[in-house]
DNA sequence: TCTGGGGTCCTAGGACCC
DNA sequence: TCTGGGGTCCTAGGACCC
């Protein structure tokens, strides 16, 4: 925790709805709700006029409509939000080299790096007031709420205190008095489940929380969250403002208007999502080792299945194939409301060769050198391999079974899923790693011709 | 016909390694 | 032929945030 209120938190007020009102004068002064407009949509942002009717973020659009039927219900125009956000973030970076965006509409700014003459309350307050005006001018009238404090936690609490269109400074030394009467829910990381758990233990305010010793807190909420709560309840927060944070995963998912039951359709949707994810990976020069699918069933239970490659990929064909394969073991007979594909374990480089795409390590005839691809020689030589030398998704060929691809592998065993023409997924067989009838083969360059053009049913 | 889509982080168990 | 303890990696689930 700092001695001066040099952490600034800026939050654009009702951001999506405000952009809409800025761009469409007819919406100004009226309730505006931005979010999913379909039967399963939820509210992303409600204008303050709509909030007066009880419309809130994350509420189902259905409920929002019943609370405020005369509101304008809009799907998002994300490029417009991104543009407005870029304008604001650029402005903040002119002001301080240390800006940490949290989302399109929120950022921390470290004023210790802003070149101010000092960091006294009067100085930072004047500075923030000026910044708020500059944001409004630069964005064509969007308002922001700003909080200033001695830590991220306090700055964020401050920006929330009097919004919209407000500036609040928490003077150094007054933090704990400010927090004590507040609900534990002000603490980042305390959501509905944790709040209820604490409430049942008789803990409702920050003051209550402060009175609980560390051991008891650890017992209640676990190691990581317990130590965090113990510190934050005392306004102890040394988290630095960090400018660049690298992405850890990339994903695409969709909720469908009616539950899906057709497996072929599900496979097609997963394939398309895999294509979107792989394209985004390539666009950012990333690749990842772990492919995960997410399946939400009709009753909202959510399943994740993942598999990890020995080397990272950004290939549509590989991500799509693994995604479809992960679906095969799941019982979806009751209907599926959401499907998603994600890639994690990201690296900012791509292994050149693994699946035979663009490689200069091939033999002269262009065929893979089997011991490189498969590693059978290494296994036979008794060289230890931590993980199987077969990679999930890798193409293989068997003398009797024909062509297939590696589904999984374990101790000395590789499982292959054969793709019988016309009726995928075909049979699954297990082989010893040194099975001579099983060999790798090189697929044609991956294509995306299995990407379906069809939209999900309306 | 309640309950989005993009993420992050944590926990817990099992396999494996030394 | 009973049996350990730490560390890493992987998978699955869940809480949380905007």
Tab-separated table of C-alpha atoms (C1' of nucleotides) in Angstrom:
chain	number	residue	atom	x	y	z
A	1	UNK	CA	0.000	0.000	0.000
A	2	UNK	CA	1.315	3.398	-0.974
A	3	UNK	CA	1.671	6.477	1.163
A	4	UNK	CA	-0.068	8.597	-1.442
A	5	UNK	CA	-3.221	8.257	-3.509
A	6	UNK	CA	-1.340	7.565	-6.722
A	7	UNK	CA	-3.414	4.727	-8.187
A	8	UNK	CA	-6.176	5.922	-10.498
A	9	UNK	CA	-9.092	3.783	-11.638
A	10	UNK	CA	-11.186	4.968	-14.563
A	11	UNK	CA	-14.518	3.424	-15.462
A	12	UNK	CA	-16.612	4.617	-18.392
A	13	UNK	CA	-20.240	4.983	-17.306
A	14	UNK	CA	-22.768	2.510	-18.784
A	15	UNK	CA	-20.285	2.219	-21.590
A	16	UNK	CA	-22.051	0.297	-24.372
A	17	UNK	CA	-25.343	2.086	-23.807
A	18	UNK	CA	-23.599	5.464	-23.671
A	19	UNK	CA	-21.893	4.857	-27.006
A	20	UNK	CA	-25.295	4.058	-28.508
A	21	UNK	CA	-26.803	7.232	-27.072
A	22	UNK	CA	-23.872	9.264	-28.312
A	23	UNK	CA	-24.228	7.905	-31.837
A	24	UNK	CA	-28.038	7.995	-31.990
A	25	UNK	CA	-29.402	11.238	-30.588
A	26	UNK	CA	-32.932	9.843	-30.549
A	27	UNK	CA	-31.867	7.482	-27.762
A	28	UNK	CA	-30.553	10.199	-25.455
A	29	UNK	CA	-32.423	10.485	-22.200
A	30	UNK	CA	-34.203	7.199	-22.895
A	31	UNK	CA	-33.776	3.721	-21.485
A	32	UNK	CA	-31.330	1.725	-23.619
A	33	UNK	CA	-30.411	-1.910	-23.095
A	34	UNK	CA	-27.478	-3.461	-24.942
A	35	UNK	CA	-27.088	-7.204	-24.993
A	36	UNK	CA	-28.444	-10.390	-26.484
A	37	UNK	CA	-31.879	-9.803	-27.916
A	38	UNK	CA	-32.737	-13.446	-28.543
A	39	UNK	CA	-34.689	-15.713	-26.284
A	40	UNK	CA	-31.590	-16.597	-24.313
A	41	UNK	CA	-29.955	-13.204	-24.334
A	42	UNK	CA	-28.722	-11.325	-21.302
A	43	UNK	CA	-28.128	-7.652	-20.631
A	44	UNK	CA	-24.576	-6.449	-21.147
A	45	UNK	CA	-25.194	-2.810	-20.240
A	46	UNK	CA	-28.262	-0.808	-19.298
A	47	UNK	CA	-28.345	2.979	-19.528
A	48	UNK	CA	-29.045	4.789	-16.275
A	49	UNK	CA	-32.560	5.522	-17.536
A	50	UNK	CA	-33.150	1.767	-17.844
A	51	UNK	CA	-31.558	1.068	-14.465
A	52	UNK	CA	-34.299	3.137	-12.876
A	53	UNK	CA	-36.660	0.338	-13.895
A	54	UNK	CA	-34.486	-2.244	-12.236
A	55	UNK	CA	-32.696	-3.422	-15.365
A	56	UNK	CA	-29.219	-4.700	-14.525
A	57	UNK	CA	-26.227	-6.242	-16.227
A	58	UNK	CA	-26.385	-10.030	-16.543
A	59	UNK	CA	-30.165	-10.027	-16.177
A	60	UNK	CA	-31.942	-12.026	-18.842
A	61	UNK	CA	-33.229	-9.851	-21.654
A	62	UNK	CA	-36.592	-11.450	-21.131
A	63	UNK	CA	-36.781	-10.064	-17.624
A	64	UNK	CA	-35.411	-6.705	-18.734
A	65	UNK	CA	-38.206	-6.476	-21.299
A	66	UNK	CA	-40.818	-7.151	-18.693
A	67	UNK	CA	-39.360	-4.521	-16.371
A	68	UNK	CA	-38.884	-1.880	-19.007
A	69	UNK	CA	-40.852	-2.722	-22.159
A	70	UNK	CA	-40.386	0.698	-23.729
A	71	UNK	CA	-36.587	0.565	-23.633
A	72	UNK	CA	-34.589	0.304	-26.847
A	73	UNK	CA	-33.091	-3.186	-26.978
A	74	UNK	CA	-29.934	-3.282	-29.065
A	75	UNK	CA	-27.369	-5.914	-29.939
A	76	UNK	CA	-23.841	-4.679	-29.458
A	77	UNK	CA	-21.834	-2.794	-32.090
A	78	UNK	CA	-18.510	-3.962	-30.817
A	79	UNK	CA	-16.364	-2.199	-33.364
A	80	UNK	CA	-17.808	1.106	-32.166
A	81	UNK	CA	-17.093	0.211	-28.543
A	82	UNK	CA	-13.593	-0.871	-29.431
A	83	UNK	CA	-12.963	2.423	-31.224
A	84	UNK	CA	-14.194	4.497	-28.312
A	85	UNK	CA	-12.159	2.365	-25.940
A	86	UNK	CA	-9.032	2.817	-28.034
A	87	UNK	CA	-9.459	6.584	-27.914
A	88	UNK	CA	-9.644	6.502	-24.126
A	89	UNK	CA	-6.763	4.073	-23.630
A	90	UNK	CA	-4.584	6.121	-25.966
A	91	UNK	CA	-5.364	9.221	-23.978
A	92	UNK	CA	-4.500	7.478	-20.718
A	93	UNK	CA	-1.182	6.333	-22.143
A	94	UNK	CA	-0.352	9.911	-23.065
A	95	UNK	CA	-0.815	10.697	-19.417
A	96	UNK	CA	1.188	7.855	-17.873
A	97	UNK	CA	3.331	5.100	-19.331
A	98	UNK	CA	1.805	2.650	-16.892
A	99	UNK	CA	-1.793	1.919	-17.922
A	100	UNK	CA	-3.478	-1.404	-17.216
A	101	UNK	CA	-6.699	-1.928	-19.172
A	102	UNK	CA	-9.103	-4.333	-17.441
A	103	UNK	CA	-11.698	-4.396	-20.198
A	104	UNK	CA	-12.948	-2.073	-22.919
A	105	UNK	CA	-14.317	0.371	-20.365
A	106	UNK	CA	-11.952	0.208	-17.412
A	107	UNK	CA	-8.303	0.819	-16.635
A	108	UNK	CA	-5.850	1.505	-13.860
A	109	UNK	CA	-3.305	4.290	-14.274
A	110	UNK	CA	-0.191	4.587	-12.128
A	111	UNK	CA	0.313	8.251	-11.310
A	112	UNK	CA	3.746	7.654	-9.858
A	113	UNK	CA	4.880	7.496	-13.434
A	114	UNK	CA	2.849	10.431	-14.709
A	115	UNK	CA	5.459	13.108	-14.061
A	116	UNK	CA	3.394	15.122	-11.607
A	117	UNK	CA	5.194	17.689	-9.407
A	118	UNK	CA	3.949	15.786	-6.348
A	119	UNK	CA	1.272	13.272	-5.372
A	120	UNK	CA	-0.572	15.271	-2.751
A	121	UNK	CA	-4.340	14.874	-2.690
A	122	UNK	CA	-4.941	18.325	-4.158
A	123	UNK	CA	-2.546	17.664	-7.023
A	124	UNK	CA	-3.900	14.261	-8.043
A	125	UNK	CA	-7.474	15.494	-7.692
A	126	UNK	CA	-6.921	18.378	-10.052
A	127	UNK	CA	-5.146	16.078	-12.412
A	128	UNK	CA	-7.992	13.550	-12.431
A	129	UNK	CA	-10.573	16.272	-12.946
A	130	UNK	CA	-8.681	17.428	-16.000
A	131	UNK	CA	-8.423	13.858	-17.258
A	132	UNK	CA	-12.161	13.353	-16.979
A	133	UNK	CA	-12.777	16.413	-19.117
A	134	UNK	CA	-10.283	15.248	-21.677
A	135	UNK	CA	-11.994	11.861	-21.894
A	136	UNK	CA	-15.337	13.550	-22.530
A	137	UNK	CA	-13.881	15.774	-25.244
A	138	UNK	CA	-11.936	13.003	-26.944
A	139	UNK	CA	-14.889	10.586	-27.036
A	140	UNK	CA	-17.556	13.052	-28.062
A	141	UNK	CA	-19.217	13.229	-24.680
A	142	UNK	CA	-18.762	9.926	-22.883
A	143	UNK	CA	-18.533	10.322	-19.142
A	144	UNK	CA	-16.179	8.473	-16.853
A	145	UNK	CA	-16.008	7.893	-13.137
A	146	UNK	CA	-12.584	8.084	-11.567
A	147	UNK	CA	-11.373	6.821	-8.226
A	148	UNK	CA	-8.034	7.623	-6.622
A	149	UNK	CA	-6.448	5.779	-3.759
A	150	UNK	CA	-3.359	4.224	-2.302
A	151	UNK	CA	-3.976	0.857	-4.005
A	152	UNK	CA	-5.883	-0.750	-6.846
A	153	UNK	CA	-8.521	-1.999	-4.444
A	154	UNK	CA	-9.178	1.422	-2.954
A	155	UNK	CA	-9.084	3.214	-6.302
A	156	UNK	CA	-11.668	0.825	-7.675
A	157	UNK	CA	-13.928	1.137	-4.651
A	158	UNK	CA	-13.622	4.912	-4.963
A	159	UNK	CA	-14.598	5.024	-8.637
A	160	UNK	CA	-17.738	3.072	-7.805
A	161	UNK	CA	-18.774	5.232	-4.889
A	162	UNK	CA	-20.598	8.061	-6.627
A	163	UNK	CA	-20.903	7.033	-10.217
A	164	UNK	CA	-21.868	8.050	-12.794
A	165	UNK	CA	-19.774	11.033	-13.806
A	166	UNK	CA	-17.912	11.317	-10.523
A	167	UNK	CA	-14.466	11.813	-9.083
A	168	UNK	CA	-13.678	10.404	-5.652
A	169	UNK	CA	-10.373	10.530	-3.833
A	170	UNK	CA	-9.802	8.440	-0.739
A	171	UNK	CA	-7.244	10.331	1.337
A	172	UNK	CA	-4.337	8.205	2.543
A	173	UNK	CA	-4.976	6.876	6.031
A	174	UNK	CA	-8.775	6.824	5.728
A	175	UNK	CA	-9.077	3.547	3.830
A	176	UNK	CA	-10.051	1.260	6.670
A	177	UNK	CA	-12.664	3.611	8.010
A	178	UNK	CA	-14.179	3.746	4.541
A	179	UNK	CA	-14.268	-0.013	4.120
A	180	UNK	CA	-15.440	-1.156	7.549
A	181	UNK	CA	-19.164	-0.507	7.128
A	182	UNK	CA	-19.237	-1.882	3.591
A	183	UNK	CA	-20.453	-5.325	2.560
A	184	UNK	CA	-17.797	-7.959	2.011
A	185	UNK	CA	-19.016	-7.962	-1.590
A	186	UNK	CA	-16.928	-4.855	-2.317
A	187	UNK	CA	-13.847	-7.026	-2.126
A	188	UNK	CA	-12.745	-8.270	-5.532
A	189	UNK	CA	-13.134	-12.039	-5.660
A	190	UNK	CA	-16.099	-12.125	-3.294
A	191	UNK	CA	-19.077	-13.084	-5.409
A	192	UNK	CA	-22.446	-14.546	-4.455
A	193	UNK	CA	-21.119	-17.946	-3.370
A	194	UNK	CA	-18.338	-16.634	-1.153
A	195	UNK	CA	-20.573	-13.896	0.254
A	196	UNK	CA	-23.139	-16.501	1.263
A	197	UNK	CA	-20.488	-18.736	2.796
A	198	UNK	CA	-19.201	-15.798	4.844
A	199	UNK	CA	-22.691	-14.707	5.791
A	200	UNK	CA	-23.416	-18.118	7.234
A	201	UNK	CA	-20.321	-17.692	9.354
A	202	UNK	CA	-21.723	-14.388	10.601
A	203	UNK	CA	-19.504	-12.232	8.423
A	204	UNK	CA	-21.313	-9.551	6.453
A	205	UNK	CA	-19.253	-6.384	6.581
A	206	UNK	CA	-15.587	-5.690	6.091
A	207	UNK	CA	-15.459	-4.900	9.817
A	208	UNK	CA	-16.761	-8.412	10.550
A	209	UNK	CA	-14.155	-9.824	8.223
A	210	UNK	CA	-11.365	-7.884	9.867
A	211	UNK	CA	-12.229	-9.518	13.172
A	212	UNK	CA	-11.720	-13.051	11.812
A	213	UNK	CA	-8.285	-14.488	12.261
A	214	UNK	CA	-6.344	-15.894	9.362
A	215	UNK	CA	-6.645	-19.571	10.320
A	216	UNK	CA	-10.411	-19.329	10.480
A	217	UNK	CA	-10.540	-17.561	7.139
A	218	UNK	CA	-8.382	-20.206	5.506
A	219	UNK	CA	-10.721	-22.855	6.825
A	220	UNK	CA	-13.733	-21.003	5.472
A	221	UNK	CA	-12.621	-20.130	1.950
A	222	UNK	CA	-9.322	-21.899	1.287
A	223	UNK	CA	-5.705	-20.931	1.010
A	224	UNK	CA	-5.528	-18.448	-1.819
A	225	UNK	CA	-8.775	-16.640	-1.215
A	226	UNK	CA	-8.290	-16.693	2.548
A	227	UNK	CA	-4.931	-14.953	2.495
A	228	UNK	CA	-6.291	-12.472	-0.039
A	229	UNK	CA	-9.329	-11.622	2.069
A	230	UNK	CA	-7.264	-11.284	5.230
A	231	UNK	CA	-5.107	-8.663	3.541
A	232	UNK	CA	-7.828	-6.793	1.653
A	233	UNK	CA	-10.051	-6.548	4.732
A	234	UNK	CA	-7.218	-4.471	6.218
A	235	UNK	CA	-6.798	-2.488	2.991
A	236	UNK	CA	-3.450	-4.173	2.454
A	237	UNK	CA	-2.952	-4.331	-1.288
A	238	UNK	CA	0.416	-4.154	-2.997
A	239	UNK	CA	-0.641	-5.347	-6.432
A	240	UNK	CA	1.275	-3.311	-8.987
A	241	UNK	CA	-0.224	-1.681	-12.044
A	242	UNK	CA	0.916	-3.907	-14.915
A	243	UNK	CA	0.831	-2.554	-18.454
A	244	UNK	CA	1.192	-5.642	-20.620
A	245	UNK	CA	-0.512	-8.888	-19.737
A	246	UNK	CA	-0.229	-11.772	-22.099
A	247	UNK	CA	-3.260	-13.768	-23.097
A	248	UNK	CA	-3.500	-17.232	-21.543
A	249	UNK	CA	-6.276	-18.651	-23.687
A	250	UNK	CA	-8.411	-17.973	-26.730
A	251	UNK	CA	-11.935	-19.298	-27.071
A	252	UNK	CA	-15.194	-19.075	-28.950
A	253	UNK	CA	-18.557	-20.249	-27.729
A	254	UNK	CA	-22.197	-19.925	-28.530
A	255	UNK	CA	-25.551	-20.442	-26.878
A	256	UNK	CA	-28.242	-21.592	-29.252
A	257	UNK	CA	-31.832	-20.558	-29.340
A	258	UNK	CA	-33.025	-24.129	-29.077
A	259	UNK	CA	-31.185	-27.058	-27.578
A	260	UNK	CA	-29.101	-29.062	-30.033
A	261	UNK	CA	-29.544	-32.788	-30.333
A	262	UNK	CA	-28.055	-33.509	-33.758
A	263	UNK	CA	-24.464	-34.683	-33.304
A	264	UNK	CA	-23.513	-33.830	-36.852
A	265	UNK	CA	-24.696	-30.295	-36.353
A	266	UNK	CA	-22.751	-30.080	-33.096
A	267	UNK	CA	-19.631	-31.297	-34.854
A	268	UNK	CA	-20.147	-28.695	-37.543
A	269	UNK	CA	-20.531	-25.911	-35.003
A	270	UNK	CA	-17.438	-27.028	-33.111
A	271	UNK	CA	-15.551	-27.088	-36.403
A	272	UNK	CA	-16.545	-23.546	-37.160
A	273	UNK	CA	-15.624	-22.356	-33.682
A	274	UNK	CA	-12.288	-24.119	-33.970
A	275	UNK	CA	-11.712	-22.192	-37.168
A	276	UNK	CA	-12.430	-18.891	-35.433
A	277	UNK	CA	-10.121	-19.728	-32.559
A	278	UNK	CA	-7.295	-20.894	-34.817
A	279	UNK	CA	-7.658	-17.797	-36.988
A	280	UNK	CA	-7.375	-15.569	-33.932
A	281	UNK	CA	-4.319	-17.495	-32.785
A	282	UNK	CA	-2.672	-16.987	-36.162
A	283	UNK	CA	-3.664	-13.339	-36.278
A	284	UNK	CA	-1.818	-12.742	-33.014
A	285	UNK	CA	1.107	-14.992	-33.788
A	286	UNK	CA	0.111	-17.452	-31.066
A	287	UNK	CA	-0.295	-21.186	-30.818
A	288	UNK	CA	-1.409	-23.450	-28.017
A	289	UNK	CA	-1.044	-26.978	-26.743
A	290	UNK	CA	-4.336	-27.627	-24.971
A	291	UNK	CA	-7.638	-27.841	-26.810
A	292	UNK	CA	-10.762	-27.686	-24.653
A	293	UNK	CA	-14.406	-27.986	-25.513
A	294	UNK	CA	-17.188	-26.677	-23.343
A	295	UNK	CA	-20.632	-28.223	-23.424
A	296	UNK	CA	-23.559	-26.829	-21.502
A	297	UNK	CA	-26.442	-29.262	-21.291
A	298	UNK	CA	-30.117	-28.492	-21.302
A	299	UNK	CA	-30.143	-28.411	-17.495
A	300	UNK	CA	-27.207	-25.949	-17.410
A	301	UNK	CA	-24.672	-28.442	-16.158
A	302	UNK	CA	-21.431	-27.536	-17.852
A	303	UNK	CA	-18.817	-30.017	-18.966
A	304	UNK	CA	-15.262	-29.377	-20.120
A	305	UNK	CA	-13.085	-31.876	-21.929
A	306	UNK	CA	-9.520	-31.179	-22.900
A	307	UNK	CA	-6.507	-32.787	-24.474
A	308	UNK	CA	-2.938	-31.587	-24.631
A	309	UNK	CA	-0.618	-31.835	-27.594
A	310	UNK	CA	3.127	-32.304	-27.210
A	311	UNK	CA	3.722	-29.132	-29.199
A	312	UNK	CA	1.586	-26.051	-29.792
A	313	UNK	CA	-0.619	-25.682	-32.871
A	314	UNK	CA	-2.509	-22.925	-34.614
A	315	UNK	CA	-3.988	-25.214	-37.239
A	316	UNK	CA	-7.715	-25.107	-37.888
A	317	UNK	CA	-7.731	-28.747	-38.918
A	318	UNK	CA	-5.982	-29.926	-35.763
A	319	UNK	CA	-8.071	-27.852	-33.357
A	320	UNK	CA	-11.277	-28.826	-35.141
A	321	UNK	CA	-10.501	-32.518	-35.211
A	322	UNK	CA	-9.588	-32.636	-31.528
A	323	UNK	CA	-12.660	-30.625	-30.618
A	324	UNK	CA	-14.937	-33.029	-32.484
A	325	UNK	CA	-13.166	-35.995	-30.930
A	326	UNK	CA	-13.614	-34.611	-27.429
A	327	UNK	CA	-17.341	-34.458	-28.043
A	328	UNK	CA	-17.629	-38.151	-28.859
A	329	UNK	CA	-17.395	-39.347	-25.271
A	330	UNK	CA	-20.096	-37.040	-23.990
A	331	UNK	CA	-23.742	-37.959	-23.606
A	332	UNK	CA	-25.643	-35.111	-25.212
A	333	UNK	CA	-28.901	-36.934	-25.693
A	334	UNK	CA	-30.781	-34.560	-23.399
A	335	UNK	CA	-29.897	-31.572	-25.567
A	336	UNK	CA	-27.113	-28.996	-25.594
A	337	UNK	CA	-27.631	-25.278	-25.125
A	338	UNK	CA	-24.018	-24.125	-25.466
A	339	UNK	CA	-20.945	-25.309	-27.304
A	340	UNK	CA	-17.485	-23.802	-27.188
A	341	UNK	CA	-13.893	-24.397	-28.223
A	342	UNK	CA	-10.815	-22.975	-26.544
A	343	UNK	CA	-7.069	-23.231	-26.847
A	344	UNK	CA	-4.759	-22.623	-23.898
A	345	UNK	CA	-1.174	-23.302	-22.979
A	346	UNK	CA	-0.267	-20.546	-25.379
A	347	UNK	CA	3.159	-19.932	-26.816
A	348	UNK	CA	4.178	-17.096	-29.062
A	349	UNK	CA	5.874	-19.477	-31.446
A	350	UNK	CA	4.814	-22.437	-33.547
A	351	UNK	CA	6.528	-25.764	-33.751
A	352	UNK	CA	7.343	-26.072	-37.389
A	353	UNK	CA	6.904	-29.699	-38.133
A	354	UNK	CA	4.685	-31.744	-35.962
A	355	UNK	CA	1.804	-32.297	-38.274
A	356	UNK	CA	3.764	-32.021	-41.430
A	357	UNK	CA	2.611	-28.559	-42.394
A	358	UNK	CA	5.393	-26.579	-44.026
A	359	UNK	CA	8.485	-28.393	-43.047
A	360	UNK	CA	12.006	-28.494	-44.299
A	361	UNK	CA	13.031	-31.476	-42.232
A	362	UNK	CA	11.376	-34.039	-44.467
A	363	UNK	CA	13.226	-36.629	-46.417
A	364	UNK	CA	13.985	-35.742	-49.998
A	365	UNK	CA	10.820	-37.403	-51.264
A	366	UNK	CA	8.679	-35.292	-49.001
A	367	UNK	CA	7.682	-38.227	-46.837
A	368	UNK	CA	8.063	-37.900	-43.117
A	369	UNK	CA	11.026	-39.529	-41.553
A	370	UNK	CA	9.234	-41.950	-39.366
A	371	UNK	CA	11.549	-41.981	-36.446
A	372	UNK	CA	11.323	-38.228	-36.199
A	373	UNK	CA	7.582	-38.138	-36.387
A	374	UNK	CA	6.801	-41.229	-34.403
A	375	UNK	CA	9.825	-41.784	-32.251
A	376	UNK	CA	9.495	-45.555	-32.461
A	377	UNK	CA	13.215	-46.006	-32.751
A	378	UNK	CA	13.724	-44.007	-29.640
A	379	UNK	CA	11.213	-46.122	-27.767
A	380	UNK	CA	12.788	-49.333	-28.921
A	381	UNK	CA	16.178	-48.037	-27.927
A	382	UNK	CA	14.798	-47.683	-24.430
A	383	UNK	CA	14.989	-43.926	-24.389
A	384	UNK	CA	12.471	-42.640	-21.935
A	385	UNK	CA	9.770	-40.421	-23.244
A	386	UNK	CA	7.841	-38.509	-20.629
A	387	UNK	CA	4.731	-38.496	-22.725
A	388	UNK	CA	3.801	-40.751	-25.556
A	389	UNK	CA	5.596	-40.175	-28.809
A	390	UNK	CA	2.219	-40.240	-30.481
A	391	UNK	CA	0.404	-36.948	-30.542
A	392	UNK	CA	-3.356	-36.716	-30.347
A	393	UNK	CA	-4.654	-35.781	-33.758
A	394	UNK	CA	-1.703	-37.232	-35.590
A	395	UNK	CA	-2.571	-39.141	-38.768
A	396	UNK	CA	-1.744	-42.820	-38.847
A	397	UNK	CA	-2.353	-45.743	-41.158
A	398	UNK	CA	-2.839	-49.413	-40.312
A	399	UNK	CA	-2.402	-52.282	-42.710
A	400	UNK	CA	-5.858	-53.730	-42.085
A	401	UNK	CA	-7.787	-50.870	-40.589
A	402	UNK	CA	-6.805	-48.201	-43.076
A	403	UNK	CA	-6.437	-44.579	-42.142
A	404	UNK	CA	-7.152	-43.030	-38.806
A	405	UNK	CA	-5.702	-40.680	-36.308
A	406	UNK	CA	-4.402	-40.797	-32.780
A	407	UNK	CA	-7.065	-40.343	-30.187
A	408	UNK	CA	-5.000	-40.923	-27.085
A	409	UNK	CA	-2.026	-42.697	-25.706
A	410	UNK	CA	-0.863	-44.195	-22.486
A	411	UNK	CA	1.838	-46.417	-21.169
A	412	UNK	CA	3.136	-48.225	-24.189
A	413	UNK	CA	-0.234	-48.015	-25.869
A	414	UNK	CA	-1.704	-45.772	-28.490
A	415	UNK	CA	-5.407	-45.502	-29.207
A	416	UNK	CA	-6.445	-44.854	-32.772
A	417	UNK	CA	-9.772	-43.728	-34.064
A	418	UNK	CA	-10.339	-44.952	-37.570
A	419	UNK	CA	-12.373	-42.928	-39.970
A	420	UNK	CA	-14.404	-45.398	-41.904
A	421	UNK	CA	-15.576	-43.715	-45.049
A	422	UNK	CA	-19.006	-42.206	-44.686
A	423	UNK	CA	-19.599	-43.107	-41.069
A	424	UNK	CA	-17.294	-41.162	-38.784
A	425	UNK	CA	-16.380	-41.544	-36.086
A	426	UNK	CA	-15.200	-45.016	-36.872
A	427	UNK	CA	-13.957	-47.763	-34.608
A	428	UNK	CA	-11.347	-47.254	-31.934
A	429	UNK	CA	-8.444	-49.665	-31.546
A	430	UNK	CA	-5.517	-49.837	-29.196
A	431	UNK	CA	-2.010	-50.814	-30.258
A	432	UNK	CA	1.350	-51.252	-28.706
A	433	UNK	CA	3.654	-48.369	-29.460
A	434	UNK	CA	5.862	-50.536	-31.620
A	435	UNK	CA	3.056	-52.159	-33.614
A	436	UNK	CA	4.642	-52.473	-37.052
A	437	UNK	CA	1.361	-52.450	-38.935
A	438	UNK	CA	0.710	-48.949	-37.631
A	439	UNK	CA	2.536	-46.136	-39.344
A	440	UNK	CA	2.197	-42.396	-39.688
A	441	UNK	CA	1.109	-40.918	-42.948
A	442	UNK	CA	1.136	-37.413	-44.156
A	443	UNK	CA	-2.222	-35.763	-44.741
A	444	UNK	CA	-2.873	-33.341	-47.531
A	445	UNK	CA	-2.435	-29.724	-46.523
A	446	UNK	CA	-5.141	-29.025	-43.984
A	447	UNK	CA	-8.179	-27.517	-45.558
A	448	UNK	CA	-11.139	-25.792	-44.071
A	449	UNK	CA	-13.619	-27.297	-46.461
A	450	UNK	CA	-15.365	-29.052	-43.632
A	451	UNK	CA	-16.441	-25.752	-42.214
A	452	UNK	CA	-20.207	-25.665	-42.378
A	453	UNK	CA	-21.878	-22.617	-43.783
A	454	UNK	CA	-25.135	-23.213	-42.006
A	455	UNK	CA	-26.183	-21.037	-39.133
A	456	UNK	CA	-27.542	-22.566	-35.969
A	457	UNK	CA	-31.282	-23.033	-36.076
A	458	UNK	CA	-33.205	-19.935	-35.135
B	1	DT	C1'	-39.668	-21.301	-21.785
B	2	DC	C1'	-34.651	-18.073	-16.186
B	3	DT	C1'	-29.241	-17.873	-16.597
B	4	DG	C1'	-24.039	-14.340	-22.744
B	5	DG	C1'	-19.292	-14.370	-24.145
B	6	DG	C1'	-14.775	-13.212	-23.328
B	7	DG	C1'	-11.608	-14.298	-20.019
B	8	DT	C1'	-8.655	-15.322	-15.210
B	9	DC	C1'	-7.508	-17.919	-11.220
B	10	DC	C1'	-7.956	-21.709	-7.824
B	11	DT	C1'	-8.668	-26.516	-6.139
B	12	DA	C1'	-8.266	-31.327	-6.117
B	13	DG	C1'	-6.976	-35.778	-7.706
B	14	DG	C1'	-4.077	-38.820	-10.380
B	15	DA	C1'	0.098	-39.998	-12.990
B	16	DC	C1'	4.658	-39.730	-12.995
B	17	DC	C1'	9.397	-38.663	-11.534
B	18	DC	C1'	13.212	-38.573	-8.293
C	1	DT	C1'	7.134	-56.315	-1.515
C	2	DC	C1'	6.065	-52.492	3.179
C	3	DT	C1'	6.021	-47.804	1.352
C	4	DG	C1'	7.558	-41.616	1.491
C	5	DG	C1'	7.349	-37.160	0.286
C	6	DG	C1'	8.031	-33.240	-2.818
C	7	DG	C1'	7.361	-31.419	-7.367
C	8	DT	C1'	5.342	-31.070	-12.024
C	9	DC	C1'	1.981	-31.826	-15.429
C	10	DC	C1'	-2.578	-32.756	-16.777
C	11	DT	C1'	-7.720	-32.877	-16.376
C	12	DA	C1'	-12.232	-31.368	-14.583
C	13	DG	C1'	-14.970	-28.337	-12.198
C	14	DG	C1'	-16.173	-24.008	-10.295
C	15	DA	C1'	-16.031	-19.042	-8.676
C	16	DC	C1'	-15.422	-14.774	-10.329
C	17	DC	C1'	-14.848	-10.460	-13.302
C	18	DC	C1'	-16.450	-7.105	-16.927
